[in-house]
Coordinates of C-alpha atoms and ligand atoms in Angstrom, one line a residue:
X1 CA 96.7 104.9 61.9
X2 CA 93.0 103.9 63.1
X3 CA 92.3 104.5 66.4
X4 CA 91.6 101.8 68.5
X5 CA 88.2 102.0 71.1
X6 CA 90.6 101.3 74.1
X7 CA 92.6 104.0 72.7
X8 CA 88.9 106.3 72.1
X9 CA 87.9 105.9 75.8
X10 CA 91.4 106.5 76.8
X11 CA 90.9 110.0 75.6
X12 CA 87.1 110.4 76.5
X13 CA 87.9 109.2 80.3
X14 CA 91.0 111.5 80.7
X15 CA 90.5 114.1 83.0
X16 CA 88.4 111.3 85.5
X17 CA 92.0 109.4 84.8
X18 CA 94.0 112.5 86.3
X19 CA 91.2 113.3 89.0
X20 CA 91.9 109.7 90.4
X21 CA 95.5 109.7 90.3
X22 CA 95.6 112.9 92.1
X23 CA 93.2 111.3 94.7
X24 CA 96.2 108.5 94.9
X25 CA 98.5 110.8 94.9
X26 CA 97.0 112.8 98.1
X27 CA 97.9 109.9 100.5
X28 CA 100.9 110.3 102.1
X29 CA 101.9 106.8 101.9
X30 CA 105.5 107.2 102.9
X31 CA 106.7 103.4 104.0
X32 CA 110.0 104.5 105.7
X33 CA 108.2 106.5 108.3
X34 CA 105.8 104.5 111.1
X35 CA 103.2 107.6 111.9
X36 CA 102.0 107.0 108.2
X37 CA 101.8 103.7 108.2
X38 CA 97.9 104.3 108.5
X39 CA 97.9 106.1 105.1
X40 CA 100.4 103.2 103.5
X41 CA 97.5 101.0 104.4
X42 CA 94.8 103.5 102.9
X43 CA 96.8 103.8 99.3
X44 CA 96.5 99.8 99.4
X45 CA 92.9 99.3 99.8
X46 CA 92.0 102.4 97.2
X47 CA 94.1 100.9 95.0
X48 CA 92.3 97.5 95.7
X49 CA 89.3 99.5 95.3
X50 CA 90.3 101.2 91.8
X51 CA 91.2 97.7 90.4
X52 CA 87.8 96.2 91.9
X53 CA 86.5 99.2 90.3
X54 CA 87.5 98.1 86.5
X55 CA 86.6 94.4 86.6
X56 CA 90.0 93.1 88.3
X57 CA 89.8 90.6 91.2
X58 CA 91.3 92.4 93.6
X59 CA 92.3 91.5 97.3
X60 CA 95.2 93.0 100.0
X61 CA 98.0 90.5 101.0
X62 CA 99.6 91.1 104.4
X63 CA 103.7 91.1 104.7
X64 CA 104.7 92.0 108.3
X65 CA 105.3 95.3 107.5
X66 CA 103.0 97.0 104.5
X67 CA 101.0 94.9 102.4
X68 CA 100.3 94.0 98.9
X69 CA 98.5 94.8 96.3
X70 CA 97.1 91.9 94.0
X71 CA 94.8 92.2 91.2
X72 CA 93.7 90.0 88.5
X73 CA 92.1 89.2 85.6
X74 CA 92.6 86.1 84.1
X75 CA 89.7 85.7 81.3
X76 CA 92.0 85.4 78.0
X77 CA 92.2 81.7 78.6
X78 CA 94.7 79.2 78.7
X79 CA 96.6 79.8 75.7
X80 CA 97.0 83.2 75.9
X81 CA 100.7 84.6 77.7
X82 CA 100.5 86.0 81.2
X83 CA 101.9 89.2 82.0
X84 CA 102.8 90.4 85.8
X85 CA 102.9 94.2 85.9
X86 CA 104.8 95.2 89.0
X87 CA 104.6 98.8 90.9
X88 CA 105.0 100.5 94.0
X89 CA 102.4 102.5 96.0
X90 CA 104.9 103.9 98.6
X91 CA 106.8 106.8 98.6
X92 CA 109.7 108.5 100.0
X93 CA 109.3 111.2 102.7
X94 CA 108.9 114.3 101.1
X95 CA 111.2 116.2 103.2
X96 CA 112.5 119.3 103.2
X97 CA 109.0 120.4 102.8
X98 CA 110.0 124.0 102.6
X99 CA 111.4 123.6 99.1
X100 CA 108.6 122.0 97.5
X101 CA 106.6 124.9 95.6
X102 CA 103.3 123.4 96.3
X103 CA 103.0 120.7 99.0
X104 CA 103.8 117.2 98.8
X105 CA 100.7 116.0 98.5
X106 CA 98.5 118.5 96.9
X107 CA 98.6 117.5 93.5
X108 CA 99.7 120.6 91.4
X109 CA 99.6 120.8 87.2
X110 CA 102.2 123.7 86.6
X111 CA 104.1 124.0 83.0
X112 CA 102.7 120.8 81.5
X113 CA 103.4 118.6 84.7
X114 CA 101.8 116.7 87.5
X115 CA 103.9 118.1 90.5
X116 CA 103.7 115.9 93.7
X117 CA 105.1 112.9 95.6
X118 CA 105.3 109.9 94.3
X119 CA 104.0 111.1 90.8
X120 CA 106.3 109.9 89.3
X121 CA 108.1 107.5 91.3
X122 CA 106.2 105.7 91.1
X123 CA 102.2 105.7 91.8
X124 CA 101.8 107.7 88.9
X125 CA 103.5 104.8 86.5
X126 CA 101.7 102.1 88.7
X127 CA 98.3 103.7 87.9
X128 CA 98.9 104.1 84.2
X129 CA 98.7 100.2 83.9
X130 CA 95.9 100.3 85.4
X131 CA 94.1 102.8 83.6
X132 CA 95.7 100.9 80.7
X133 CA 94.0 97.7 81.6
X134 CA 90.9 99.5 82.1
X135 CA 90.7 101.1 78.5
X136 CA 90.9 97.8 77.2
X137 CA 88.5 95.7 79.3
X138 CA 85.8 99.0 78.9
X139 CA 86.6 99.2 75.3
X140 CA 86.7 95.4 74.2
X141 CA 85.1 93.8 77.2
X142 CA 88.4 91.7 77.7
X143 CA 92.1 91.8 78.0
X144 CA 94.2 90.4 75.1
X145 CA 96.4 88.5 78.1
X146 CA 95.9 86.9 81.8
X147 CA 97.0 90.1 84.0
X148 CA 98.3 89.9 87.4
X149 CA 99.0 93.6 88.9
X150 CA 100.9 93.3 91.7
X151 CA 102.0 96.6 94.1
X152 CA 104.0 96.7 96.6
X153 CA 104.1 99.3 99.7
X154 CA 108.0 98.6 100.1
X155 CA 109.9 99.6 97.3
X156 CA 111.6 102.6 99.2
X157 CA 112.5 101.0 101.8
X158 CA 114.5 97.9 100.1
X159 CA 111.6 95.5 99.6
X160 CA 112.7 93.6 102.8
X161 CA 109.4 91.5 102.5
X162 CA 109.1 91.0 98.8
X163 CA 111.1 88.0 98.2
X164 CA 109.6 85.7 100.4
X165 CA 106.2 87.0 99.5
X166 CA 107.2 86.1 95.6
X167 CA 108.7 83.1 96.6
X168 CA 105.5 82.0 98.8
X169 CA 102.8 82.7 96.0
X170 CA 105.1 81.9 93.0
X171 CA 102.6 79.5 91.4
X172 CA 100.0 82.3 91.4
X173 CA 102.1 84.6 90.0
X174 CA 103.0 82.2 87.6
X175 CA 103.8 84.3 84.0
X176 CA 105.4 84.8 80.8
X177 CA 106.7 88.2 81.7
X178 CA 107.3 91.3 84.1
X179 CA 106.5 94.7 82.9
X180 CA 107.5 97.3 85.2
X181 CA 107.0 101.4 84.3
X182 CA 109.1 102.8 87.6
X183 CA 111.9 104.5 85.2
X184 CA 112.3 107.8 83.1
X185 CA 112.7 108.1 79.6
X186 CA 116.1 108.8 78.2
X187 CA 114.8 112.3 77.1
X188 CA 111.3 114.5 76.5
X189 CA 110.1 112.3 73.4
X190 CA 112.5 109.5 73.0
X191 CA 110.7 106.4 74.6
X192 CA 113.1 104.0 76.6
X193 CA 113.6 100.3 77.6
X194 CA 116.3 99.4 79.8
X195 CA 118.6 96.9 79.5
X196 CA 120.3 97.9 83.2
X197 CA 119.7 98.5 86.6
X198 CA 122.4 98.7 89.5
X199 CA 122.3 96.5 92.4
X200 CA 122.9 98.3 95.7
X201 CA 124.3 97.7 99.0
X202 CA 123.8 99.7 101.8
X203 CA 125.8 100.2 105.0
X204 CA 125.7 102.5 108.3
X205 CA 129.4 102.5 109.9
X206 CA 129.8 103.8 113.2
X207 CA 133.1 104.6 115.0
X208 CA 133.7 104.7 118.4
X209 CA 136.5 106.5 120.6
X210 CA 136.4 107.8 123.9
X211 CA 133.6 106.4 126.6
X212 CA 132.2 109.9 126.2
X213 CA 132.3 113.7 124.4
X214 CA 135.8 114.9 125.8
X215 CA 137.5 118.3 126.1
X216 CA 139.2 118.7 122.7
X217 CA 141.7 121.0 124.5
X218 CA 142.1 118.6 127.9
X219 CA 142.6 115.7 126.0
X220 CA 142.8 116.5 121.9
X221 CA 146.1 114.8 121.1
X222 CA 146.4 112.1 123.3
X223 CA 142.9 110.9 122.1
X224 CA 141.5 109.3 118.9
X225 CA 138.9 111.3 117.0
X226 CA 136.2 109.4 116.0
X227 CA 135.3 111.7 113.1
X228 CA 139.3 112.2 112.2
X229 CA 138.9 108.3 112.1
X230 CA 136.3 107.9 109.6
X231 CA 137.3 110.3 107.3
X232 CA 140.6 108.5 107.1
X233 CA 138.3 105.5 106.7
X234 CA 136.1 106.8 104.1
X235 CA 139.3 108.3 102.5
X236 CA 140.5 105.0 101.7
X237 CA 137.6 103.6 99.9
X238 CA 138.5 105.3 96.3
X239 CA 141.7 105.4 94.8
X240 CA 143.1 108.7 93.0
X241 CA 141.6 107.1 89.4
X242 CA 138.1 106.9 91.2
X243 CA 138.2 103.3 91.4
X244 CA 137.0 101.6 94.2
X245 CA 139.8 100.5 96.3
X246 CA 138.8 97.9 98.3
X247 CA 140.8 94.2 97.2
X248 CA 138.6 92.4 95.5
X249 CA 135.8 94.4 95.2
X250 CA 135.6 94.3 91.1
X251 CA 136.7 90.5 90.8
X252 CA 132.7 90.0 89.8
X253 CA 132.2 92.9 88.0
X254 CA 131.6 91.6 84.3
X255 CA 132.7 93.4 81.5
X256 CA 130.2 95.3 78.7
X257 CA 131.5 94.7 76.1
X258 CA 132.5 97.0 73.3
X259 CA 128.7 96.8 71.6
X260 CA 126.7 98.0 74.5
X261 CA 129.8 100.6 75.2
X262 CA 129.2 101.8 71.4
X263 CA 125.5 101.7 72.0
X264 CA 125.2 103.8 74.8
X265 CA 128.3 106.1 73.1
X266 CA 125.6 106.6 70.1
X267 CA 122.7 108.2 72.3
X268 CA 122.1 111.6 72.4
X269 CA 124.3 113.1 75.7
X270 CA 125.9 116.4 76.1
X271 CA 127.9 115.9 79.3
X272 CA 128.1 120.3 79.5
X273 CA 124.4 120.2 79.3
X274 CA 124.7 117.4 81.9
X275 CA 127.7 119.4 83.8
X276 CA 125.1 122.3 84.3
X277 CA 122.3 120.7 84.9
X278 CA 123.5 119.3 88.4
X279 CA 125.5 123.0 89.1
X280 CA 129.5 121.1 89.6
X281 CA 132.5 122.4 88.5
X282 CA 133.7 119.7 86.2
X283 CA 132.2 116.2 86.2
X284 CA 134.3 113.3 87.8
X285 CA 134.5 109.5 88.0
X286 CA 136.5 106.5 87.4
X287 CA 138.9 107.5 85.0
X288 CA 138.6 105.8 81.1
X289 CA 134.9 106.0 81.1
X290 CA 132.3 108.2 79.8
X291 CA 129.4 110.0 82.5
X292 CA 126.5 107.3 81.2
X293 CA 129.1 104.3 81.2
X294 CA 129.6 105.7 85.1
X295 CA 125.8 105.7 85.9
X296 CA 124.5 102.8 84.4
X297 CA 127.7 100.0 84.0
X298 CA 130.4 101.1 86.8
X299 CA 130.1 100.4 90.1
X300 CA 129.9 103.0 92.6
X301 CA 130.7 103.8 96.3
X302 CA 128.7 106.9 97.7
X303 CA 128.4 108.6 101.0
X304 CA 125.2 109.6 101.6
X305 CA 125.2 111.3 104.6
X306 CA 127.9 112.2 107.8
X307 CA 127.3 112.7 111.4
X308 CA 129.8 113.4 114.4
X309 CA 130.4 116.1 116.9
X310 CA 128.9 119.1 117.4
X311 CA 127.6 120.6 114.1
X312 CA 124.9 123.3 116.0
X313 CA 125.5 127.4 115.6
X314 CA 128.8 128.6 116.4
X315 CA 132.1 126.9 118.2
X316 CA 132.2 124.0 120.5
X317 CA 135.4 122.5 121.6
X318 CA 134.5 119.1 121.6
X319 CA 136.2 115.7 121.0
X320 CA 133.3 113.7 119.9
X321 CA 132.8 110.0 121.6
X322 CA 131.5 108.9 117.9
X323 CA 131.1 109.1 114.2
X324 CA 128.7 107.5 111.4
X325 CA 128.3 107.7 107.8
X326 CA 126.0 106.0 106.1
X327 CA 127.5 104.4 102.8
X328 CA 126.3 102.8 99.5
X329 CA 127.5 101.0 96.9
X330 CA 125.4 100.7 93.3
X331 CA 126.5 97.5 91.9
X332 CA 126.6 96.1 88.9
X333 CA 126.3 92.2 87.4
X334 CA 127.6 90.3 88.6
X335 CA 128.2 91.7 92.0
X336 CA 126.5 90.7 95.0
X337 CA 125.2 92.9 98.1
X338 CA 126.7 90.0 100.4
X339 CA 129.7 89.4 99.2
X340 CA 130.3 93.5 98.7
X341 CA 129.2 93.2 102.9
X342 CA 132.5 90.8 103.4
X343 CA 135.2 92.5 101.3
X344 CA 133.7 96.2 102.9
X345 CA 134.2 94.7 106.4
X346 CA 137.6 92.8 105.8
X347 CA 139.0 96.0 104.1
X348 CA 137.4 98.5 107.2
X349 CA 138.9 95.6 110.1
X350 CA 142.6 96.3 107.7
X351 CA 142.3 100.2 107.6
X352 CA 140.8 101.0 110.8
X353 CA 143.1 103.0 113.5
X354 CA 143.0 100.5 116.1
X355 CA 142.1 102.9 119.0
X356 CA 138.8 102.5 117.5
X357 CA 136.3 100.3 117.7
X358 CA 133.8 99.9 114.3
X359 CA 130.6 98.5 113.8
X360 CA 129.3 98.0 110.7
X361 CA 125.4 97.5 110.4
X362 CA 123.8 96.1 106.4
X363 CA 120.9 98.3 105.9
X364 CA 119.4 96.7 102.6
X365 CA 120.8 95.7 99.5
X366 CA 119.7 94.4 95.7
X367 CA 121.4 92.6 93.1
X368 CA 122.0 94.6 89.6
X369 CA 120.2 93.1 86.7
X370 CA 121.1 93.3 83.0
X371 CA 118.3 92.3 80.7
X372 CA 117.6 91.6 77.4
X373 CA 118.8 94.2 74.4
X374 CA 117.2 92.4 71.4
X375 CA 114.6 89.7 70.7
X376 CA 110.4 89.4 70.6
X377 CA 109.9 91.0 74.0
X378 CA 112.3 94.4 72.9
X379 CA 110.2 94.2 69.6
X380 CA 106.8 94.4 71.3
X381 CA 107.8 96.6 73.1
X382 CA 109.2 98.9 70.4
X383 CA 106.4 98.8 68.4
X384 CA 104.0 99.8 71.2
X385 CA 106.3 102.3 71.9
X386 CA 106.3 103.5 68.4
X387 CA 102.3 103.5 68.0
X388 CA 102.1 106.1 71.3
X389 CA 105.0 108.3 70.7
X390 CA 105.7 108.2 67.3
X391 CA 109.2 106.8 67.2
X392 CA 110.9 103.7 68.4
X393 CA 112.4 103.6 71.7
X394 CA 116.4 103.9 72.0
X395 CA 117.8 100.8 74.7
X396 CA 119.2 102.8 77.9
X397 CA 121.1 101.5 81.3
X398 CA 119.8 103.0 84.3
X399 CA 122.0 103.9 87.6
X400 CA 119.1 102.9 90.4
X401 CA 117.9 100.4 91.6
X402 CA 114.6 98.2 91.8
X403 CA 115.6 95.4 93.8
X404 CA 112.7 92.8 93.1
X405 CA 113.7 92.6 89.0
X406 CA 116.2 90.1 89.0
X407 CA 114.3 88.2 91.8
X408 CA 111.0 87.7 89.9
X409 CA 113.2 86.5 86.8
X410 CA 115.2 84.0 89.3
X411 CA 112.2 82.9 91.2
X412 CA 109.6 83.7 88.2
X413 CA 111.7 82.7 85.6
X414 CA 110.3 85.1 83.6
X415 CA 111.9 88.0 81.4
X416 CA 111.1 91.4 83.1
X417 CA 110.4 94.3 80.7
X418 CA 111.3 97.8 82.0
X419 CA 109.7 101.0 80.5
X420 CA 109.4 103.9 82.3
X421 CA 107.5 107.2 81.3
X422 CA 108.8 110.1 83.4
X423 CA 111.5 112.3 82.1
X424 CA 115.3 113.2 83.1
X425 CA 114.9 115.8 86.0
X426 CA 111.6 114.0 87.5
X427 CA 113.1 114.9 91.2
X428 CA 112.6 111.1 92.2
X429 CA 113.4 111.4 96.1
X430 CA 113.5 115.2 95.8
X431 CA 111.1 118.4 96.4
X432 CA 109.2 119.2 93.3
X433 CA 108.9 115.9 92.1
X434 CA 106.9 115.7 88.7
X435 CA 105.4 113.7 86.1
X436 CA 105.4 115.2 82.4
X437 CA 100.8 115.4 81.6
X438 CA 101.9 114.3 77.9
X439 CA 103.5 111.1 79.0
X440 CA 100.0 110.6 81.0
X441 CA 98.2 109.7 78.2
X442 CA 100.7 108.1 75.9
X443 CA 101.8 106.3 78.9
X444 CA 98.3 104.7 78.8
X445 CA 97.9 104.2 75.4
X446 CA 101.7 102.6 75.3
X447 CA 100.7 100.3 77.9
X448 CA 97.5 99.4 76.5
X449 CA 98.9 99.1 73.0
X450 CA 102.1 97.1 74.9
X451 CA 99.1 94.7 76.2
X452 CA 98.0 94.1 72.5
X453 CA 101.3 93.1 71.2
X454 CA 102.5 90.7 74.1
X455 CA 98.9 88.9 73.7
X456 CA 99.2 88.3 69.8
X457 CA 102.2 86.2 70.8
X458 CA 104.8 88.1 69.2
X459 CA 107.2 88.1 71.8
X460 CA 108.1 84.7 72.8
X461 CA 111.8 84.3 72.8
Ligands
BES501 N1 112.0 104.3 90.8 C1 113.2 104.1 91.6 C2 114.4 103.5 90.8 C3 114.8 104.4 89.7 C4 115.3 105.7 90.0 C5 114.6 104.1 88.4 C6 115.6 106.6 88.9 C7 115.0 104.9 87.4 C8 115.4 106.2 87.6 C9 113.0 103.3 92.8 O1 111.8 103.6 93.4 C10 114.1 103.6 93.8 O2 114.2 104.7 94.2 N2 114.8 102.6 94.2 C11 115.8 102.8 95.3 C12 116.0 101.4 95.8 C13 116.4 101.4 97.2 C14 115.5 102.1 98.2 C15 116.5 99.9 97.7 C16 117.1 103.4 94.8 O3 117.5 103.2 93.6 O4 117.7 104.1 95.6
ZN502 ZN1 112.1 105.6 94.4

């Protein structure tokens, strides 16, 4: 296999690559949290910058809350296919700090991996299409397709400002297809394209009781208990076979079919190895499916975090006045954040003890997608895939959520392409996030070679 001069400088321009990602990757541009909304800003213009850097046209977009990222090149003509690669330059908060081994964001190659935020979730990915795009147009002097790079600075935070932002420049980001690298592989070596995502839908329910924290001995008994309350609320919300048991809540939830079923049955899974991996006793879920039918095409309905009383060093008698959890459901097609938001409320209004009073506030939400499994784009992709890592790429679901996809193919109506490059364990969200240094440079050279399929015009469906 030749290889290419995109593919030559890839390797030449390497380690500046790495010393540029880690100079994204030192930004603390965390979108949930307001005191960094100054650095948000500051990973959107070097990013401008970087795209300016490699012949893009480059330019911030305001939203009300973080902007946009927009660059583009748009010299392969008329008749050659556009292509919209789509990223994220936020990040989650990086908290608890104490267990990271090196800090957040100090960069940190250990064991063959880029340790820090957002490395791999997902400025790392976002940069390898740049870097990608810059191979090319250093190597070749063009791009074998229009390219519209668009990065967002609100992915972790639900994208409350994307849709209308798609939906008010949808003529110039007018293309042929999505590509999006925000994922993990199925496993070290084994390339990926998804055919999944889960929707989600996203709740904080508070209970009331008493006007204020009581004596639990004066008036424990006679009172409601506000954390007694939700529990017994939360307890209703699964039934003893894990399903979710609130009516109607799976009247949209559209059935697999036995070929993806036996597709995803065929891949490579060891649910011991998987047991162990996250330190349980024995792994649970809805009863007649296997752990990756549960993650990627089973709807789910998590707690993902408790509050009430007194929860401080030693004993308090106390009755406490409230209680909140805060509760998601993943969804899958073709469920519907909104409608989920009606049933959870008309089953909370049925099961609530009426001594209490609940409110129920929608945090965010995202609608599942489920996207192509064969055709031109899946073979494009394969093949670049292939030339990069050796080996075609195995079709996988995926349990999280990115909740622009189906929007850009509803409002776009364009096919949106999902391959991601970090691996199984990556810490997304967690201390000691990491992206695997391999999947650095065949990331790039995927992505570049991925760039030279779609504009040969292989993959229209
Ligand atoms: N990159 C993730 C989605 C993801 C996670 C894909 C794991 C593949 C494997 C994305 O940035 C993310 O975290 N999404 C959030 C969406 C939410 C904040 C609306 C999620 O899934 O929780
Ligand atoms: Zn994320």
């Amino acid at each position: 296999m030749d290889v290419t001069p995109a593919e030559q400088f890839t390797a030449a321009n390497l380690d500046r690559f790495l010393a540029e990602l880690f100079d994204f990757l030192r930004i603390p541009s965390i979108s949930a949290k307001s005191e960094h909304n100054g650095d948000t800003r500051h990973a959107a213009g070097w990013l401008r910058d970087r795209m300016r850097d490699i012949g893009l046209e480059s330019e911030i977009l305001e939203t009300p809350r973080h902007p946009v990222v927009l660059g583009e090149w748009r010299g392969a003509g008329a008749d050659a296919p556009t292509v919209l690669v789509y990223g994220h330059y936020d990040v989650q908060p990086a908290e608890p700090l104490e267990l990271w081994t090196a800090p957040a964001f100090e960069p940190d190659v250990r064991d063959g991996r880029i340790y820090a935020r957002g490395s791999a979730d997902d400025k790392g990915q976002l940069f390898l299409h740049v870097k990608a795009a810059e191979s090319l147009l250093a190597a070749d002097g063009r791009l074998p397709v229009n390219l519209i790079v668009l990065a967002e600075g609100e992915e972790e935070i639900g994208s409350p400002n994307l849709i209308p932002f798609v939906e008010a420049h949808a003529e110039r980001l007018a293309c042929d297809v999505v590509v999006i690298s925000d994922s993990a592989m199925f496993a070290p070596g084994l390339p990926s394209v998804l055919f999944s995502l889960r929707g989600l839908a996203y709740f904080e329910i508070t209970v009331h009781g008493p006007a204020s924290d009581l004596h639990s001995g004066s008036y424990g008994g006679g009172v409601v208990n506000p954390a007694m309350a939700l529990a017994r609320i939360l307890g209703t919300l699964h039934d003893d076979s894990g399903r979710i048991a609130i009516p109607g809540f799976y009247d949209d939830v559209v059935d697999w079919g036995d070929e993806t079923r036996a597709e995803i049955r065929a891949l490579p899974f060891d649910d011991e190895e998987f047991r162990e991996g996250v330190g349980v006793a024995a792994l649970s879920g809805e009863a007649g499916y296997s752990t990756l039918e549960r993650l990627w095409i089973r709807p789910t309905c998590e707690v993902n975090g408790l509050l009430s009383g007194y929860t401080g060093e030693g004993a308090k008698t106390v009755l406490p006045a409230h209680s909140m959890a805060k509760v998601s459901f993943r969804l899958v097609p073709d469920q519907d954040p909104a409608r989920v938001a009606e049933l959870l409320r008309a089953h909370i209004a049925r099961v609530a003890p009426p001594e209490t009073r609940v409110e129920i506030e929608e945090l965010h939400g995202g609608m599942p997608w489920r996207g192509q499994v064969s055709g031109g784009l899946i073979d494009a992709a394969s093949r670049a895939l292939a030339r990069s890592f050796g080996r075609r790429p195995v079709l996988t679901g995926e349990g999280g959520s990115i909740p622009i996809v189906g929007e850009f193919e509803r409002i776009l109506e364009a096919p949106v392409l999902l391959l991601g490059f970090a691996l199984p364990g990556a810490n997304m969200h967690a201390p000691d996030e990491w992206f695997p240094l391999e999947n650095f440079d065949k990331g790039i050279v995927a992505l570049a070679a991925l760039l030279e399929e779609l504009g040969s015009g292989a993959f229209a469906a």
